[in-house]
PDB file of C-alpha atoms in Angstrom:
ATOM      1  CA  MET P   1      23.539  23.964  39.367  1.00  0.00           C
ATOM      2  CA  LYS P   2      23.300  25.533  35.929  1.00  0.00           C
ATOM      3  CA  GLN P   3      26.325  24.053  34.006  1.00  0.00           C
ATOM      4  CA  LYS P   4      24.828  20.967  35.942  1.00  0.00           C
ATOM      5  CA  ASN P   5      21.712  22.056  33.591  1.00  0.00           C
ATOM      6  CA  ARG P   6      23.805  22.883  30.347  1.00  0.00           C
ATOM      7  CA  ARG P   7      25.135  19.509  30.571  1.00  0.00           C
ATOM      8  CA  VAL P   8      21.722  17.760  30.620  1.00  0.00           C
ATOM      9  CA  LEU P   9      20.925  20.062  28.233  1.00  0.00           C
ATOM     10  CA  ALA P  10      24.434  18.692  25.512  1.00  0.00           C
ATOM     11  CA  VAL P  11      23.304  15.433  26.516  1.00  0.00           C
ATOM     12  CA  VAL P  12      19.645  15.708  25.400  1.00  0.00           C
ATOM     13  CA  LEU P  13      21.132  17.126  22.431  1.00  0.00           C
ATOM     14  CA  LEU P  14      23.719  14.679  21.607  1.00  0.00           C
ATOM     15  CA  CYS P  15      21.572  12.430  21.491  1.00  0.00           C
ATOM     16  CA  LEU P  16      18.510  13.695  19.455  1.00  0.00           C
ATOM     17  CA  LEU P  17      21.129  14.084  16.928  1.00  0.00           C
ATOM     18  CA  ALA P  18      22.375  10.744  17.048  1.00  0.00           C
ATOM     19  CA  VAL P  19      18.286   9.413  16.643  1.00  0.00           C
ATOM     20  CA  GLY P  20      17.758  11.831  13.477  1.00  0.00           C
ATOM     21  CA  VAL P  21      20.939  10.546  12.495  1.00  0.00           C
ATOM     22  CA  LEU P  22      19.831   7.194  12.415  1.00  0.00           C
ATOM     23  CA  PHE P  23      16.668   7.635  11.661  1.00  0.00           C
ATOM     24  CA  GLY P  24      17.667   9.247   8.288  1.00  0.00           C
ATOM     25  CA  VAL P  25      20.207   6.487   8.032  1.00  0.00           C
ATOM     26  CA  TYR P  26      17.128   4.003   7.916  1.00  0.00           C
ATOM     27  CA  VAL P  27      14.455   5.918   5.920  1.00  0.00           C
ATOM     28  CA  GLY P  28      17.320   6.625   3.396  1.00  0.00           C
ATOM     29  CA  ASP P  29      17.989   3.056   2.663  1.00  0.00           C
ATOM     30  CA  TYR P  30      14.558   2.130   0.621  1.00  0.00           C
ATOM     31  CA  TYR P  31      13.972  -0.284  -2.596  1.00  0.00           C
ATOM     32  CA  HIS P  32      14.056   2.182  -5.507  1.00  0.00           C
ATOM     33  CA  ALA P  33      11.649   1.803  -8.704  1.00  0.00           C
ATOM     34  CA  ASP P  34      13.315  -0.164 -11.522  1.00  0.00           C
ATOM     35  CA  ALA P  35      12.884   0.612 -15.086  1.00  0.00           C
ATOM     36  CA  ALA P  36       9.528  -1.328 -15.988  1.00  0.00           C
ATOM     37  CA  ALA P  37       7.899   1.252 -13.090  1.00  0.00           C
ATOM     38  CA  GLU P  38       9.147   4.042 -14.580  1.00  0.00           C
ATOM     39  CA  ALA P  39       7.485   2.492 -18.146  1.00  0.00           C
ATOM     40  CA  ALA P  40       4.105   2.839 -16.136  1.00  0.00           C
ATOM     41  CA  LEU P  41       3.830   6.228 -15.679  1.00  0.00           C
ATOM     42  CA  LEU P  42       3.373   6.809 -18.907  1.00  0.00           C
ATOM     43  CA  SER P  43       0.143   6.958 -20.528  1.00  0.00           C
ATOM     44  CA  ASP P  44      -1.479   4.621 -23.085  1.00  0.00           C
ATOM     45  CA  ASP P  45      -4.207   5.503 -24.930  1.00  0.00           C
ATOM     46  CA  SER P  46      -6.437   3.582 -22.369  1.00  0.00           C
ATOM     47  CA  VAL P  47      -5.080   5.060 -19.315  1.00  0.00           C
ATOM     48  CA  ALA P  48      -4.088   8.742 -18.805  1.00  0.00           C
ATOM     49  CA  VAL P  49      -1.025   9.112 -15.855  1.00  0.00           C
ATOM     50  CA  THR P  50      -0.783  12.704 -13.701  1.00  0.00           C
ATOM     51  CA  GLN P  51       0.048  13.307 -10.994  1.00  0.00           C
ATOM     52  CA  GLU P  52      -2.087  15.722  -8.187  1.00  0.00           C
ATOM     53  CA  ASN P  53      -1.317  17.527  -4.591  1.00  0.00           C
ATOM     54  CA  GLY P  54       1.516  14.609  -4.940  1.00  0.00           C
ATOM     55  CA  SER P  55      -0.332  11.482  -6.284  1.00  0.00           C
ATOM     56  CA  TRP P  56      -0.025   9.154  -9.121  1.00  0.00           C
ATOM     57  CA  VAL P  57      -2.999   8.666 -10.560  1.00  0.00           C
ATOM     58  CA  PHE P  58      -3.996   6.381 -13.576  1.00  0.00           C
ATOM     59  CA  ALA P  59      -7.562   7.176 -14.985  1.00  0.00           C
ATOM     60  CA  PRO P  60      -9.218   5.029 -16.891  1.00  0.00           C
ATOM     61  CA  ASP P  61     -12.088   6.693 -19.575  1.00  0.00           C
ATOM     62  CA  THR P  62     -14.771   5.633 -17.934  1.00  0.00           C
ATOM     63  CA  PRO P  63     -13.805   5.096 -14.573  1.00  0.00           C
ATOM     64  CA  ILE P  64     -16.319   1.749 -12.622  1.00  0.00           C
ATOM     65  CA  ALA P  65     -14.514   1.848  -9.052  1.00  0.00           C
ATOM     66  CA  GLY P  66     -11.738   3.384  -7.673  1.00  0.00           C
ATOM     67  CA  LEU P  67      -9.240   2.421  -5.284  1.00  0.00           C
ATOM     68  CA  ILE P  68      -6.739   3.845  -3.285  1.00  0.00           C
ATOM     69  CA  PHE P  69      -2.907   2.787  -2.532  1.00  0.00           C
ATOM     70  CA  TYR P  70      -0.743   2.660  -0.189  1.00  0.00           C
ATOM     71  CA  PRO P  71       2.852   1.458  -1.239  1.00  0.00           C
ATOM     72  CA  GLY P  72       4.912  -0.638   1.313  1.00  0.00           C
ATOM     73  CA  GLY P  73       7.250   0.384   3.844  1.00  0.00           C
ATOM     74  CA  LYS P  74      10.859   1.531   2.670  1.00  0.00           C
ATOM     75  CA  VAL P  75       9.925   0.944  -0.943  1.00  0.00           C
ATOM     76  CA  GLU P  76       9.265   3.976  -3.743  1.00  0.00           C
ATOM     77  CA  ASN P  77       5.590   4.701  -4.372  1.00  0.00           C
ATOM     78  CA  THR P  78       5.858   4.400  -7.936  1.00  0.00           C
ATOM     79  CA  ALA P  79       7.182   0.744  -7.959  1.00  0.00           C
ATOM     80  CA  TYR P  80       3.485   0.323  -7.695  1.00  0.00           C
ATOM     81  CA  ALA P  81       2.713   1.831 -11.217  1.00  0.00           C
ATOM     82  CA  PRO P  82       2.925  -1.139 -13.792  1.00  0.00           C
ATOM     83  CA  LEU P  83       0.146  -2.968 -11.134  1.00  0.00           C
ATOM     84  CA  LEU P  84      -2.069   0.104 -10.608  1.00  0.00           C
ATOM     85  CA  HIS P  85      -1.409   0.813 -14.229  1.00  0.00           C
ATOM     86  CA  LYS P  86      -2.803  -2.777 -15.750  1.00  0.00           C
ATOM     87  CA  LEU P  87      -5.947  -2.311 -12.924  1.00  0.00           C
ATOM     88  CA  ALA P  88      -6.941   1.048 -14.853  1.00  0.00           C
ATOM     89  CA  ASN P  89      -6.589  -0.862 -18.037  1.00  0.00           C
ATOM     90  CA  LYS P  90      -9.504  -3.030 -16.332  1.00  0.00           C
ATOM     91  CA  GLY P  91     -11.558  -0.102 -15.735  1.00  0.00           C
ATOM     92  CA  ILE P  92     -10.246   0.539 -11.849  1.00  0.00           C
ATOM     93  CA  LEU P  93      -9.212   4.572 -11.334  1.00  0.00           C
ATOM     94  CA  CYS P  94      -6.633   3.978  -8.946  1.00  0.00           C
ATOM     95  CA  VAL P  95      -4.886   6.844  -6.802  1.00  0.00           C
ATOM     96  CA  LEU P  96      -1.341   5.669  -5.689  1.00  0.00           C
ATOM     97  CA  VAL P  97      -0.144   7.920  -2.415  1.00  0.00           C
ATOM     98  CA  LYS P  98       3.541   9.256  -1.618  1.00  0.00           C
ATOM     99  CA  MET P  99       4.651   8.624   1.995  1.00  0.00           C
ATOM    100  CA  PRO P 100       6.039  10.908   3.795  1.00  0.00           C
ATOM    101  CA  CYS P 101       9.770   9.319   4.369  1.00  0.00           C
ATOM    102  CA  ASN P 102       8.405   6.087   2.038  1.00  0.00           C
ATOM    103  CA  LEU P 103       6.612   4.729   5.469  1.00  0.00           C
ATOM    104  CA  ALA P 104       2.385   4.456   5.715  1.00  0.00           C
ATOM    105  CA  VAL P 105       2.532   5.064   9.495  1.00  0.00           C
ATOM    106  CA  LEU P 106       3.690   8.563   8.690  1.00  0.00           C
ATOM    107  CA  ASP P 107       0.673   9.209   7.534  1.00  0.00           C
ATOM    108  CA  MET P 108      -2.411   6.716   7.827  1.00  0.00           C
ATOM    109  CA  ASN P 109      -5.144   9.480   7.043  1.00  0.00           C
ATOM    110  CA  ALA P 110      -2.876  10.606   3.352  1.00  0.00           C
ATOM    111  CA  ALA P 111      -6.649   9.157   1.776  1.00  0.00           C
ATOM    112  CA  ASP P 112      -8.489  11.888   3.149  1.00  0.00           C
ATOM    113  CA  GLY P 113      -9.753  14.091   0.876  1.00  0.00           C
ATOM    114  CA  ILE P 114      -9.142  11.983  -2.678  1.00  0.00           C
ATOM    115  CA  PRO P 115     -13.007  10.873  -3.455  1.00  0.00           C
ATOM    116  CA  GLU P 116     -14.276  13.709  -3.364  1.00  0.00           C
ATOM    117  CA  ASP P 117     -11.536  15.346  -5.894  1.00  0.00           C
ATOM    118  CA  PHE P 118     -13.299  12.331  -8.347  1.00  0.00           C
ATOM    119  CA  PRO P 119     -16.544  13.303  -8.163  1.00  0.00           C
ATOM    120  CA  GLU P 120     -17.282  10.793 -11.192  1.00  0.00           C
ATOM    121  CA  VAL P 121     -16.356   7.715  -9.478  1.00  0.00           C
ATOM    122  CA  ASN P 122     -19.198   6.353  -6.755  1.00  0.00           C
ATOM    123  CA  SER P 123     -17.648   2.838  -5.549  1.00  0.00           C
ATOM    124  CA  TRP P 124     -14.316   3.637  -3.717  1.00  0.00           C
ATOM    125  CA  TYR P 125     -11.545   0.714  -2.385  1.00  0.00           C
ATOM    126  CA  ILE P 126      -8.789   1.074  -0.077  1.00  0.00           C
ATOM    127  CA  GLY P 127      -5.843  -1.244  -0.260  1.00  0.00           C
ATOM    128  CA  GLY P 128      -1.657  -1.104   0.097  1.00  0.00           C
ATOM    129  CA  HIS P 129       0.612  -3.367  -0.100  1.00  0.00           C
ATOM    130  CA  SER P 130       2.805  -4.866   3.392  1.00  0.00           C
ATOM    131  CA  LEU P 131       2.629  -2.042   6.489  1.00  0.00           C
ATOM    132  CA  GLY P 132       0.898   0.412   3.653  1.00  0.00           C
ATOM    133  CA  GLY P 133      -1.392  -2.678   3.109  1.00  0.00           C
ATOM    134  CA  ALA P 134      -1.819  -2.502   7.549  1.00  0.00           C
ATOM    135  CA  MET P 135      -2.473   0.701   7.618  1.00  0.00           C
ATOM    136  CA  ALA P 136      -5.156   1.052   4.550  1.00  0.00           C
ATOM    137  CA  ALA P 137      -7.230  -1.313   7.240  1.00  0.00           C
ATOM    138  CA  SER P 138      -6.845   1.364  10.361  1.00  0.00           C
ATOM    139  CA  TYR P 139      -8.121   3.633   7.836  1.00  0.00           C
ATOM    140  CA  ALA P 140     -10.907   1.495   6.844  1.00  0.00           C
ATOM    141  CA  ALA P 141     -11.479   0.411  10.263  1.00  0.00           C
ATOM    142  CA  LYS P 142     -12.256   4.296  10.567  1.00  0.00           C
ATOM    143  CA  TYR P 143     -14.199   4.937   8.108  1.00  0.00           C
ATOM    144  CA  THR P 144     -16.511   1.650   7.093  1.00  0.00           C
ATOM    145  CA  ASP P 145     -19.522   4.129   6.221  1.00  0.00           C
ATOM    146  CA  GLU P 146     -17.669   6.113   3.263  1.00  0.00           C
ATOM    147  CA  LEU P 147     -15.673   3.138   1.250  1.00  0.00           C
ATOM    148  CA  ASP P 148     -17.011   0.233  -0.465  1.00  0.00           C
ATOM    149  CA  GLY P 149     -14.486  -2.523   0.193  1.00  0.00           C
ATOM    150  CA  LEU P 150     -10.755  -2.817   1.734  1.00  0.00           C
ATOM    151  CA  VAL P 151      -7.481  -4.419  -0.448  1.00  0.00           C
ATOM    152  CA  LEU P 152      -4.755  -5.790   1.113  1.00  0.00           C
ATOM    153  CA  LEU P 153      -1.513  -7.127  -0.401  1.00  0.00           C
ATOM    154  CA  ALA P 154       1.087  -9.331   1.729  1.00  0.00           C
ATOM    155  CA  THR P 155      -0.872  -7.645   4.495  1.00  0.00           C
ATOM    156  CA  TYR P 156      -1.521  -8.479   8.400  1.00  0.00           C
ATOM    157  CA  PHE P 157      -4.963  -6.659   9.521  1.00  0.00           C
ATOM    158  CA  THR P 158      -5.050  -6.034  13.266  1.00  0.00           C
ATOM    159  CA  ALA P 159      -8.394  -3.970  12.683  1.00  0.00           C
ATOM    160  CA  ASP P 160     -11.009  -5.338  13.617  1.00  0.00           C
ATOM    161  CA  LEU P 161     -13.279  -5.020  10.782  1.00  0.00           C
ATOM    162  CA  THR P 162     -15.520  -8.286  11.501  1.00  0.00           C
ATOM    163  CA  GLY P 163     -18.476  -5.619  11.790  1.00  0.00           C
ATOM    164  CA  SER P 164     -18.657  -3.414   9.293  1.00  0.00           C
ATOM    165  CA  ARG P 165     -20.098  -3.883   5.796  1.00  0.00           C
ATOM    166  CA  LEU P 166     -16.247  -3.451   3.546  1.00  0.00           C
ATOM    167  CA  ARG P 167     -15.768  -6.208   1.582  1.00  0.00           C
ATOM    168  CA  VAL P 168     -12.622  -7.437   1.739  1.00  0.00           C
ATOM    169  CA  TYR P 169      -9.530  -9.305  -0.220  1.00  0.00           C
ATOM    170  CA  SER P 170      -6.715 -10.555   0.593  1.00  0.00           C
ATOM    171  CA  THR P 171      -4.417 -12.127  -1.389  1.00  0.00           C
ATOM    172  CA  TYR P 172      -0.570 -12.966  -1.095  1.00  0.00           C
ATOM    173  CA  GLY P 173       2.747 -15.202  -2.966  1.00  0.00           C
ATOM    174  CA  SER P 174       2.524 -18.438  -1.636  1.00  0.00           C
ATOM    175  CA  GLU P 175       6.474 -17.942  -2.050  1.00  0.00           C
ATOM    176  CA  ASP P 176       6.322 -14.788   0.045  1.00  0.00           C
ATOM    177  CA  GLY P 177       8.946 -14.703   2.688  1.00  0.00           C
ATOM    178  CA  VAL P 178       8.622 -11.676   4.463  1.00  0.00           C
ATOM    179  CA  LEU P 179       4.807 -12.276   6.069  1.00  0.00           C
ATOM    180  CA  ASN P 180       4.568 -13.958   8.829  1.00  0.00           C
ATOM    181  CA  ARG P 181       2.214 -16.399   7.872  1.00  0.00           C
ATOM    182  CA  GLU P 182       1.717 -17.546  11.774  1.00  0.00           C
ATOM    183  CA  LYS P 183       0.537 -14.175  12.602  1.00  0.00           C
ATOM    184  CA  TYR P 184      -1.190 -13.293   9.463  1.00  0.00           C
ATOM    185  CA  GLU P 185      -3.501 -16.798  10.120  1.00  0.00           C
ATOM    186  CA  ALA P 186      -3.920 -15.126  13.640  1.00  0.00           C
ATOM    187  CA  ASP P 187      -4.799 -11.600  12.283  1.00  0.00           C
ATOM    188  CA  ARG P 188      -7.295 -13.363   9.566  1.00  0.00           C
ATOM    189  CA  SER P 189     -10.155 -13.498  12.930  1.00  0.00           C
ATOM    190  CA  ASN P 190     -10.616  -9.918  12.359  1.00  0.00           C
ATOM    191  CA  LEU P 191     -11.730  -9.595   9.023  1.00  0.00           C
ATOM    192  CA  PRO P 192     -15.127 -10.776   7.662  1.00  0.00           C
ATOM    193  CA  ALA P 193     -16.624 -14.172   7.029  1.00  0.00           C
ATOM    194  CA  ASN P 194     -17.404 -13.431   3.796  1.00  0.00           C
ATOM    195  CA  THR P 195     -13.723 -12.184   3.106  1.00  0.00           C
ATOM    196  CA  THR P 196     -11.869 -13.047  -0.331  1.00  0.00           C
ATOM    197  CA  GLU P 197      -8.880 -14.838   0.144  1.00  0.00           C
ATOM    198  CA  VAL P 198      -6.318 -15.186  -2.925  1.00  0.00           C
ATOM    199  CA  VAL P 199      -2.546 -17.293  -3.193  1.00  0.00           C
ATOM    200  CA  ILE P 200      -1.346 -16.453  -5.987  1.00  0.00           C
ATOM    201  CA  ASP P 201       0.940 -19.573  -7.323  1.00  0.00           C
ATOM    202  CA  GLY P 202       4.603 -19.499  -7.549  1.00  0.00           C
ATOM    203  CA  GLY P 203       4.607 -15.554  -6.679  1.00  0.00           C
ATOM    204  CA  CYS P 204       6.304 -14.035  -4.213  1.00  0.00           C
ATOM    205  CA  HIS P 205       6.526 -10.586  -1.449  1.00  0.00           C
ATOM    206  CA  ALA P 206       8.091  -7.987  -3.734  1.00  0.00           C
ATOM    207  CA  GLY P 207       6.728  -9.346  -7.248  1.00  0.00           C
ATOM    208  CA  PHE P 208       3.442  -6.770  -6.287  1.00  0.00           C
ATOM    209  CA  GLY P 209       5.774  -3.793  -7.119  1.00  0.00           C
ATOM    210  CA  SER P 210       8.478  -3.261  -9.692  1.00  0.00           C
ATOM    211  CA  TYR P 211      11.147  -2.633  -6.744  1.00  0.00           C
ATOM    212  CA  GLY P 212      13.955  -5.887  -7.461  1.00  0.00           C
ATOM    213  CA  PRO P 213      14.016  -8.482  -4.770  1.00  0.00           C
ATOM    214  CA  GLN P 214      13.588  -7.886  -1.346  1.00  0.00           C
ATOM    215  CA  ALA P 215      15.435  -8.846   1.732  1.00  0.00           C
ATOM    216  CA  GLY P 216      14.049 -11.990   3.505  1.00  0.00           C
ATOM    217  CA  ASP P 217      11.658 -12.578   0.586  1.00  0.00           C
ATOM    218  CA  GLY P 218      10.982 -16.571  -0.719  1.00  0.00           C
ATOM    219  CA  THR P 219      11.497 -17.788  -4.177  1.00  0.00           C
ATOM    220  CA  PRO P 220       9.579 -17.031  -7.219  1.00  0.00           C
ATOM    221  CA  THR P 221       8.109 -18.996  -9.460  1.00  0.00           C
ATOM    222  CA  ILE P 222       6.879 -16.645 -11.674  1.00  0.00           C
ATOM    223  CA  SER P 223       7.547 -12.878 -13.187  1.00  0.00           C
ATOM    224  CA  GLY P 224       6.780 -10.069 -11.611  1.00  0.00           C
ATOM    225  CA  GLU P 225       5.083  -8.685 -13.769  1.00  0.00           C
ATOM    226  CA  ASP P 226       2.982 -12.217 -13.919  1.00  0.00           C
ATOM    227  CA  GLN P 227       2.049 -12.023 -10.436  1.00  0.00           C
ATOM    228  CA  GLN P 228       0.782  -8.073 -11.053  1.00  0.00           C
ATOM    229  CA  GLN P 229      -1.042  -9.132 -14.299  1.00  0.00           C
ATOM    230  CA  GLN P 230      -2.488 -12.182 -12.335  1.00  0.00           C
ATOM    231  CA  THR P 231      -3.371  -9.548  -9.508  1.00  0.00           C
ATOM    232  CA  ALA P 232      -4.947  -7.272 -12.100  1.00  0.00           C
ATOM    233  CA  ASP P 233      -7.609  -9.090 -13.884  1.00  0.00           C
ATOM    234  CA  ALA P 234      -8.214 -10.898 -10.103  1.00  0.00           C
ATOM    235  CA  LEU P 235      -8.965  -7.342  -8.578  1.00  0.00           C
ATOM    236  CA  ALA P 236     -10.801  -6.120 -10.921  1.00  0.00           C
ATOM    237  CA  ALA P 237     -13.164  -8.639 -11.537  1.00  0.00           C
ATOM    238  CA  TRP P 238     -14.042  -9.057  -8.020  1.00  0.00           C
ATOM    239  CA  MET P 239     -14.184  -5.217  -7.755  1.00  0.00           C
ATOM    240  CA  ILE P 240     -16.811  -4.277 -10.225  1.00  0.00           C
ATOM    241  CA  GLN P 241     -19.297  -7.695  -9.589  1.00  0.00           C
TER     242      GLN P 241
END
């Protein structure tokens, strides 16, 4: 009996080891931030860029509102620095969260405590790209009284927000080959009736970040920089209405 138990234990340990190795391989293969993203991590005359508690903060001199941003799945968080730097130039203080193994699903509550670190900001939004947006939506559904709105970039939204007071902004590129449009349309019933929806003509899934082409994506007809600038312009105008 003892020998049998040892064999069972050995099999269990081998299975756990195999799962660990496979998970390590899976999370080790991710999209890296490019040179444009690295350049956007530098401060300039309008935006101070700092690291605080593992997150990147893009702070304008006088913030009008704040945005907590969850990165897309298996995407290095700094890939979103260009977009958030552009938003900060418009007066939005942005906090770019770092997720365990680049997967927002592993820390949906990463936004906890962030607004308290910036008492000068009175209006707070949470958002994200792709998987990060889905996790941000789930977080927003739990804390509707503590947030002013939700920003969704090429993502789904299974959390029911129809009865909330949250303002919601949803956008995606017309050439997005990753976003399942049928699922996206089905999920729209979970959003408030007054949700703002914007389709970026010529944009793609990966264009919100700076990490190169993404597997399965469509072919964009505008540059990533253009997509990010359009997003920052429209989003900032919507947030400060």
